[in-house]
Tab-separated table of C-alpha atoms in Angstrom:
chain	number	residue	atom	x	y	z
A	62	UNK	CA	175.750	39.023	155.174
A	63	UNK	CA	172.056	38.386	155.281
A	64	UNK	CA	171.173	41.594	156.571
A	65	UNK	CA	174.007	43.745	154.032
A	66	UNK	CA	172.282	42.247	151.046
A	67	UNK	CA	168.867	42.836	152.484
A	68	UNK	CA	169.946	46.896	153.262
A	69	UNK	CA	171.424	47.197	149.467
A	70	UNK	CA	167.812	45.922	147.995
A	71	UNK	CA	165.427	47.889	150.158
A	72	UNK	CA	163.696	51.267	149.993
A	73	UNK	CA	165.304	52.024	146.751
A	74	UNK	CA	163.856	54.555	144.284
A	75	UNK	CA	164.632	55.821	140.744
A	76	UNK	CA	163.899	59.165	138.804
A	77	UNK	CA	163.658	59.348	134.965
A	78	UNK	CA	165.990	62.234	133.365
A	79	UNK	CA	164.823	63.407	130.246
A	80	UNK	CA	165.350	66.663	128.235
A	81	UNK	CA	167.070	68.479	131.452
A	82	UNK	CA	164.083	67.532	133.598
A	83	UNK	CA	163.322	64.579	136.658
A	84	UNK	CA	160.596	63.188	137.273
A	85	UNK	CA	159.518	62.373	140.508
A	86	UNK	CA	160.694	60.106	142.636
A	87	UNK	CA	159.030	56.340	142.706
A	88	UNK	CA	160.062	53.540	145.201
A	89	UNK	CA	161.221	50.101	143.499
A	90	UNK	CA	159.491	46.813	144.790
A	91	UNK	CA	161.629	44.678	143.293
A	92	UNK	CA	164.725	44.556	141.253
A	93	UNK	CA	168.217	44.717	141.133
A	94	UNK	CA	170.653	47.932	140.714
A	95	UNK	CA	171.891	48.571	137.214
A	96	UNK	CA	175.454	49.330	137.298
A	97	UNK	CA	176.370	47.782	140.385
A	98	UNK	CA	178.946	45.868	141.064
A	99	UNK	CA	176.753	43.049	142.634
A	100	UNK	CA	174.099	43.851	140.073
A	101	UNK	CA	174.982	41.139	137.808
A	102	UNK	CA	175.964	38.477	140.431
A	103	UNK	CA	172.511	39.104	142.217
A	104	UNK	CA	170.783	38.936	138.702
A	105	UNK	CA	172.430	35.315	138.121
A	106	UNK	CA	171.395	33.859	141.630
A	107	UNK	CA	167.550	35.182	141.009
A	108	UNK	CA	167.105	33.735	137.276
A	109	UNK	CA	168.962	30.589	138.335
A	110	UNK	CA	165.736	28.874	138.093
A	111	UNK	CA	166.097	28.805	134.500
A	112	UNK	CA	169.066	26.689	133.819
A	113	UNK	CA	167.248	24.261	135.563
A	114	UNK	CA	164.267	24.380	133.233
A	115	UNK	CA	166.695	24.114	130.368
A	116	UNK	CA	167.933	21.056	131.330
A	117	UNK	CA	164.492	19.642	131.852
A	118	UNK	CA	164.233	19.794	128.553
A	119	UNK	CA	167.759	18.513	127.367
A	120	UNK	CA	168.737	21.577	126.456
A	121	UNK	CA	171.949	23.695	127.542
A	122	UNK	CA	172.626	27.232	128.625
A	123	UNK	CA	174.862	29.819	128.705
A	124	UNK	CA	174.208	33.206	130.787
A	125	UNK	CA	176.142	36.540	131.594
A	126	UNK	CA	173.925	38.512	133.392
A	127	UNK	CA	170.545	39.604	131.901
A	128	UNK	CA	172.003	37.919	128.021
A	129	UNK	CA	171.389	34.188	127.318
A	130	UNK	CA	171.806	31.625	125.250
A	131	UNK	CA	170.062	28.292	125.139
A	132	UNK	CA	171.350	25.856	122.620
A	133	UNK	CA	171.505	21.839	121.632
A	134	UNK	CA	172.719	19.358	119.271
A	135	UNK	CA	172.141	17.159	116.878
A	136	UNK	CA	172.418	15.104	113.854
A	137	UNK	CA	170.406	16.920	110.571
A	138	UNK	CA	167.550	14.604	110.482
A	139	UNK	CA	166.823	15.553	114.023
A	140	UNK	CA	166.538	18.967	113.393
A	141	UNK	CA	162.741	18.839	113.945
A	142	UNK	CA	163.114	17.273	117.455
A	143	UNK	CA	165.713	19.587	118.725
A	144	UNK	CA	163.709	22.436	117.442
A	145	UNK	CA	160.332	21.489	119.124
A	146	UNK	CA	162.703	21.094	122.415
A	147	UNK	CA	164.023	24.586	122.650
A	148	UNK	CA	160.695	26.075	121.566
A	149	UNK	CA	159.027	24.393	124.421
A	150	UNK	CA	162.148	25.292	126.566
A	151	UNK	CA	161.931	29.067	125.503
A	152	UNK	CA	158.023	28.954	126.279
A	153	UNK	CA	158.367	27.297	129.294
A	154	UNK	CA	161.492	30.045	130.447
A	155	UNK	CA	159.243	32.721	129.285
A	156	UNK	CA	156.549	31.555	131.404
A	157	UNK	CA	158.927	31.628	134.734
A	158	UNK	CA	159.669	35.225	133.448
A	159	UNK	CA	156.193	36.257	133.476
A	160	UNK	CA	155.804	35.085	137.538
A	161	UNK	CA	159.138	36.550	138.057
A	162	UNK	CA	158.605	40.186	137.262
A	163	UNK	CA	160.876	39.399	133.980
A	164	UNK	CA	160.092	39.558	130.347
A	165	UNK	CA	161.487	37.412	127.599
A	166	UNK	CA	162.549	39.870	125.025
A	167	UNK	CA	161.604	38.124	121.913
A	168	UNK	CA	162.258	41.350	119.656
A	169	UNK	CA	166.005	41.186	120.418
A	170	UNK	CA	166.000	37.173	120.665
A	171	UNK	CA	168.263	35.523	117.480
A	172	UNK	CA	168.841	31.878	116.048
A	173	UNK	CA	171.165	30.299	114.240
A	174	UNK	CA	172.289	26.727	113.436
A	175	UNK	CA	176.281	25.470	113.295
A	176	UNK	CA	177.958	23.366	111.117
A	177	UNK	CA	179.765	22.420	108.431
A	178	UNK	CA	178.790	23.062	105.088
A	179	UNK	CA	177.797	19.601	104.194
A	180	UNK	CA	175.610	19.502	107.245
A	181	UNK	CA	174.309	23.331	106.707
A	182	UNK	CA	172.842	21.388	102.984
A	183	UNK	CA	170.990	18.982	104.544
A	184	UNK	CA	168.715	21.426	107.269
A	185	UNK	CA	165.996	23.818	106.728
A	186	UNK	CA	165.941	27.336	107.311
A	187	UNK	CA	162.714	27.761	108.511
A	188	UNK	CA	161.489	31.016	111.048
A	189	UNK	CA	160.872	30.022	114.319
A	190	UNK	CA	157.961	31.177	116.264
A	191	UNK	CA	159.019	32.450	119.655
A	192	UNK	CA	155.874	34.573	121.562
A	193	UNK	CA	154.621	36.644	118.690
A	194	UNK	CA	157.808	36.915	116.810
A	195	UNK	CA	158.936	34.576	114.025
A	196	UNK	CA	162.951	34.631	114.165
A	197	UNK	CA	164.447	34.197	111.000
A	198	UNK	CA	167.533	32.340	111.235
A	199	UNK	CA	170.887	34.130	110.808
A	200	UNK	CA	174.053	33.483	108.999
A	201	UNK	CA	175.937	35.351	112.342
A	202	UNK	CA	175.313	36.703	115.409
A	203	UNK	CA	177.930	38.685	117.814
A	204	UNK	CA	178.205	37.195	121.335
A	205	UNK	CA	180.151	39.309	123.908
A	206	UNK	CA	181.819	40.877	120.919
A	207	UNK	CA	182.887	37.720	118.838
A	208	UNK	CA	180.880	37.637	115.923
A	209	UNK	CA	180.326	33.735	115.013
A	210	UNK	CA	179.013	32.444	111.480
A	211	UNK	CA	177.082	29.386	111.146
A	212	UNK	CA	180.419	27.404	110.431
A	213	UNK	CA	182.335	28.811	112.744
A	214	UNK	CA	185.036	29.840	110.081
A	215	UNK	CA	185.875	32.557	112.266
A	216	UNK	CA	186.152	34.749	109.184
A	217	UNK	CA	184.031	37.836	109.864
A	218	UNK	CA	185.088	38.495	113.035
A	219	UNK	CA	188.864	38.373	112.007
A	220	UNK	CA	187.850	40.858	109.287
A	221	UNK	CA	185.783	42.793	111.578
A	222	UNK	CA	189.304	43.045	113.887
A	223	UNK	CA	191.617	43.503	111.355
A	224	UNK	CA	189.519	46.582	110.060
A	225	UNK	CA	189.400	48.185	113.332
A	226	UNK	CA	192.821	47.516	113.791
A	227	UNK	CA	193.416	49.648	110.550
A	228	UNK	CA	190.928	52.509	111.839
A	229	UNK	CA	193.097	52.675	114.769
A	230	UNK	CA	196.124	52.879	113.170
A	231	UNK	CA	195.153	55.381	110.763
A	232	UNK	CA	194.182	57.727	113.759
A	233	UNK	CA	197.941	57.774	114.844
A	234	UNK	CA	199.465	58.778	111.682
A	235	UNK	CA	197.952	61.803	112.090
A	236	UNK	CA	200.029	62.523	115.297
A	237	UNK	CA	202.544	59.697	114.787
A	238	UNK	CA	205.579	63.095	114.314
A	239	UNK	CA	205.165	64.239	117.783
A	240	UNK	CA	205.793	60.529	119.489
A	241	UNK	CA	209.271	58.964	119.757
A	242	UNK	CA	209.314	55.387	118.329
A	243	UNK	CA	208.839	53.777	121.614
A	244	UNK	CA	205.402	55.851	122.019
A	245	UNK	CA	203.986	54.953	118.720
A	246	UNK	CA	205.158	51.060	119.223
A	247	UNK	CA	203.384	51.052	122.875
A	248	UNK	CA	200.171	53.383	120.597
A	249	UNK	CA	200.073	50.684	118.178
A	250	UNK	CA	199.799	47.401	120.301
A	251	UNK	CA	197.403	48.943	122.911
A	252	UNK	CA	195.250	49.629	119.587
A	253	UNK	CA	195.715	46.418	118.764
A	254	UNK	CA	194.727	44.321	122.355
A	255	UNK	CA	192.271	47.156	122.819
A	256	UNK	CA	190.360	45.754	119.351
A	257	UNK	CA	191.308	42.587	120.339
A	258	UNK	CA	189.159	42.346	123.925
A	259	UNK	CA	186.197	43.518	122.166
Protein backbone atom coordinates (compact mmCIF):
# COMPACT_ATOMS: atom_id res chain seq x y z
CA UNK A 1 0.00 0.00 0.00
CA UNK A 2 3.12 1.81 1.03
CA UNK A 3 4.72 1.61 -2.14
CA UNK A 4 1.08 2.48 -4.40
CA UNK A 5 0.82 5.71 -2.49
CA UNK A 6 4.49 6.41 -2.80
CA UNK A 7 4.22 5.69 -7.01
CA UNK A 8 0.93 8.11 -7.18
CA UNK A 9 3.09 11.11 -5.40
CA UNK A 10 6.36 10.83 -7.25
CA UNK A 11 7.90 12.32 -10.39
CA UNK A 12 4.82 14.26 -11.07
CA UNK A 13 4.82 17.41 -13.23
CA UNK A 14 2.31 20.11 -14.30
CA UNK A 15 2.04 22.54 -17.38
CA UNK A 16 0.16 25.89 -17.24
CA UNK A 17 -2.52 26.34 -20.24
CA UNK A 18 -3.18 29.72 -21.03
CA UNK A 19 -4.55 31.52 -24.16
CA UNK A 20 -4.14 28.14 -26.40
CA UNK A 21 -0.52 27.83 -25.29
CA UNK A 22 1.63 25.31 -22.52
CA UNK A 23 4.17 26.09 -20.88
CA UNK A 24 6.80 23.86 -20.20
CA UNK A 25 6.86 21.17 -18.25
CA UNK A 26 8.09 21.54 -14.34
CA UNK A 27 8.44 18.55 -11.87
CA UNK A 28 6.37 18.92 -8.46
CA UNK A 29 8.35 18.36 -5.11
CA UNK A 30 5.63 18.20 -3.12
CA UNK A 31 1.92 18.22 -3.19
CA UNK A 32 -1.06 16.47 -3.73
CA UNK A 33 -3.16 15.92 -7.15
CA UNK A 34 -6.07 18.26 -7.65
CA UNK A 35 -8.96 16.37 -8.81
CA UNK A 36 -8.13 13.11 -7.61
CA UNK A 37 -10.01 10.92 -6.06
CA UNK A 38 -7.47 10.43 -3.14
CA UNK A 39 -6.60 14.09 -3.44
CA UNK A 40 -8.72 15.17 -0.68
CA UNK A 41 -8.24 12.12 1.65
CA UNK A 42 -4.35 12.56 1.27
CA UNK A 43 -4.83 16.40 1.90
CA UNK A 44 -6.71 15.55 5.35
CA UNK A 45 -4.01 13.00 6.64
CA UNK A 46 -1.06 15.74 5.81
CA UNK A 47 -2.80 18.92 7.58
CA UNK A 48 -3.94 16.64 10.40
CA UNK A 49 -1.46 18.36 12.48
CA UNK A 50 -3.73 21.16 12.79
CA UNK A 51 -6.69 19.87 14.60
CA UNK A 52 -4.35 19.09 17.08
CA UNK A 53 -3.12 22.65 17.47
CA UNK A 54 -6.72 23.70 17.68
CA UNK A 55 -7.39 21.85 20.50
CA UNK A 56 -4.30 23.08 22.25
CA UNK A 57 -5.88 26.00 22.38
CA UNK A 58 -9.54 24.94 23.34
CA UNK A 59 -10.70 25.55 20.27
CA UNK A 60 -12.68 23.19 17.73
CA UNK A 61 -12.47 22.37 14.07
CA UNK A 62 -14.17 21.42 11.25
CA UNK A 63 -12.31 20.46 7.80
CA UNK A 64 -13.31 19.17 4.22
CA UNK A 65 -10.37 19.10 2.38
CA UNK A 66 -8.30 22.29 1.79
CA UNK A 67 -11.73 24.54 3.59
CA UNK A 68 -11.79 24.99 7.41
CA UNK A 69 -13.40 26.17 10.06
CA UNK A 70 -12.17 26.78 13.57
CA UNK A 71 -14.75 27.89 16.03
CA UNK A 72 -15.63 28.13 20.07
CA UNK A 73 -18.06 29.14 22.57
CA UNK A 74 -19.00 31.17 25.00
CA UNK A 75 -20.98 33.29 27.24
CA UNK A 76 -20.99 37.34 25.91
CA UNK A 77 -18.77 38.66 28.53
CA UNK A 78 -16.19 36.21 27.40
CA UNK A 79 -16.11 37.31 24.10
CA UNK A 80 -12.64 38.87 24.61
CA UNK A 81 -11.12 35.55 25.85
CA UNK A 82 -12.48 33.38 23.17
CA UNK A 83 -11.36 35.88 20.67
CA UNK A 84 -7.67 36.17 21.86
CA UNK A 85 -7.88 32.10 21.73
CA UNK A 86 -8.67 31.64 18.11
CA UNK A 87 -6.40 34.51 17.08
CA UNK A 88 -3.54 32.81 18.72
CA UNK A 89 -4.93 29.46 17.31
CA UNK A 90 -5.13 30.94 13.68
CA UNK A 91 -1.44 32.37 14.17
CA UNK A 92 -0.17 29.46 15.54
CA UNK A 93 -2.02 27.17 12.38
CA UNK A 94 -0.63 29.68 10.07
CA UNK A 95 2.72 29.21 11.36
CA UNK A 96 2.55 25.16 10.77
CA UNK A 97 1.41 26.29 7.22
CA UNK A 98 4.39 28.25 6.58
CA UNK A 99 6.87 24.93 7.48
CA UNK A 100 4.44 22.89 5.61
CA UNK A 101 4.64 24.29 2.13
CA UNK A 102 0.91 25.72 2.91
CA UNK A 103 -0.41 29.19 3.12
CA UNK A 104 -3.18 30.47 5.30
CA UNK A 105 -5.35 32.35 2.94
CA UNK A 106 -6.35 35.24 5.02
CA UNK A 107 -7.96 37.18 1.92
CA UNK A 108 -10.68 34.51 1.61
CA UNK A 109 -10.75 33.81 5.56
CA UNK A 110 -14.47 35.04 7.19
CA UNK A 111 -15.92 35.47 10.85
CA UNK A 112 -18.93 35.54 12.29
CA UNK A 113 -20.50 35.16 15.77
CA UNK A 114 -23.98 32.98 16.58
CA UNK A 115 -26.68 33.64 18.64
CA UNK A 116 -29.71 34.79 19.59
CA UNK A 117 -30.68 38.19 19.32
CA UNK A 118 -30.52 39.03 22.92
CA UNK A 119 -27.03 37.65 23.03
CA UNK A 120 -26.03 39.27 19.42
CA UNK A 121 -26.94 42.92 21.80
CA UNK A 122 -24.66 42.31 24.27
CA UNK A 123 -21.15 41.56 21.89
CA UNK A 124 -19.04 43.77 19.87
CA UNK A 125 -18.50 43.76 16.34
CA UNK A 126 -15.12 44.54 16.19
CA UNK A 127 -12.54 43.48 12.91
CA UNK A 128 -10.29 40.96 13.71
CA UNK A 129 -6.74 41.04 12.74
CA UNK A 130 -5.71 37.80 11.10
CA UNK A 131 -1.93 38.16 9.20
CA UNK A 132 -2.34 41.49 7.51
CA UNK A 133 -6.01 41.38 7.03
CA UNK A 134 -8.60 42.81 9.44
CA UNK A 135 -11.88 40.55 8.92
CA UNK A 136 -14.88 42.33 9.43
CA UNK A 137 -17.43 40.25 10.91
CA UNK A 138 -20.37 39.03 8.79
CA UNK A 139 -24.04 38.76 9.22
CA UNK A 140 -23.70 35.20 6.90
CA UNK A 141 -21.43 33.14 5.40
CA UNK A 142 -22.21 29.98 2.96
CA UNK A 143 -20.60 26.70 4.13
CA UNK A 144 -20.71 23.78 1.62
CA UNK A 145 -23.66 25.57 0.11
CA UNK A 146 -25.85 26.34 3.28
CA UNK A 147 -25.76 29.84 3.81
CA UNK A 148 -26.00 30.41 7.81
CA UNK A 149 -26.89 33.91 9.50
CA UNK A 150 -25.62 34.84 12.78
CA UNK A 151 -28.90 33.40 14.42
CA UNK A 152 -29.17 30.61 12.64
CA UNK A 153 -32.83 31.52 11.52
CA UNK A 154 -32.20 29.58 8.57
CA UNK A 155 -34.00 32.28 6.60
CA UNK A 156 -31.69 33.24 3.73
CA UNK A 157 -30.81 30.11 2.71
CA UNK A 158 -34.54 28.92 2.49
CA UNK A 159 -35.05 32.05 0.35
CA UNK A 160 -31.97 31.49 -1.51
CA UNK A 161 -33.64 27.70 -2.33
CA UNK A 162 -36.93 28.63 -2.85
CA UNK A 163 -35.72 31.22 -5.57
CA UNK A 164 -33.76 28.76 -7.39
CA UNK A 165 -36.40 26.45 -7.15
CA UNK A 166 -38.56 29.11 -9.08
CA UNK A 167 -35.63 29.72 -11.73
CA UNK A 168 -35.83 26.13 -12.36
CA UNK A 169 -39.23 25.87 -12.78
CA UNK A 170 -39.60 28.71 -14.97
CA UNK A 171 -37.03 27.03 -17.41
CA UNK A 172 -39.58 24.11 -17.96
CA UNK A 173 -42.53 26.06 -18.88
CA UNK A 174 -40.88 26.91 -21.74
CA UNK A 175 -40.83 23.21 -22.93
CA UNK A 176 -43.36 21.93 -20.37
CA UNK A 177 -45.98 21.12 -24.04
CA UNK A 178 -43.69 18.59 -25.40
CA UNK A 179 -43.47 16.37 -21.92
CA UNK A 180 -46.32 14.08 -20.78
CA UNK A 181 -47.32 14.81 -17.13
CA UNK A 182 -45.22 12.12 -15.73
CA UNK A 183 -42.01 13.88 -17.44
CA UNK A 184 -42.67 17.28 -16.14
CA UNK A 185 -43.58 15.75 -12.45
CA UNK A 186 -40.11 13.65 -12.52
CA UNK A 187 -38.54 17.56 -14.30
CA UNK A 188 -39.92 19.30 -11.43
CA UNK A 189 -38.70 17.26 -8.31
CA UNK A 190 -35.19 16.56 -9.77
CA UNK A 191 -35.17 20.58 -9.95
CA UNK A 192 -36.17 20.61 -6.76
CA UNK A 193 -33.50 17.88 -4.85
CA UNK A 194 -31.04 19.17 -7.42
CA UNK A 195 -31.41 22.91 -5.55
CA UNK A 196 -31.82 21.18 -2.59
CA UNK A 197 -28.08 19.31 -2.39
CA UNK A 198 -26.50 22.52 -3.09
Amino acid sequence: MLQWLTSFLSDRTQVVAFAGLISTSQSLLCGVPQGSVLGPLLFVLYSADVMEIAAGHGVSIHAYADDMQTYASCAAPDQQTVTDRILACAADIDSWMSSNRLKLNAEKTEFIWLGTHQQMAKITLSPLQVKDQLITPLDKVRELGVIIDGELSMDQHVRNVVRGCFYQLRQLRSIRRSLTIDARRTLAAGCSLRRDSG
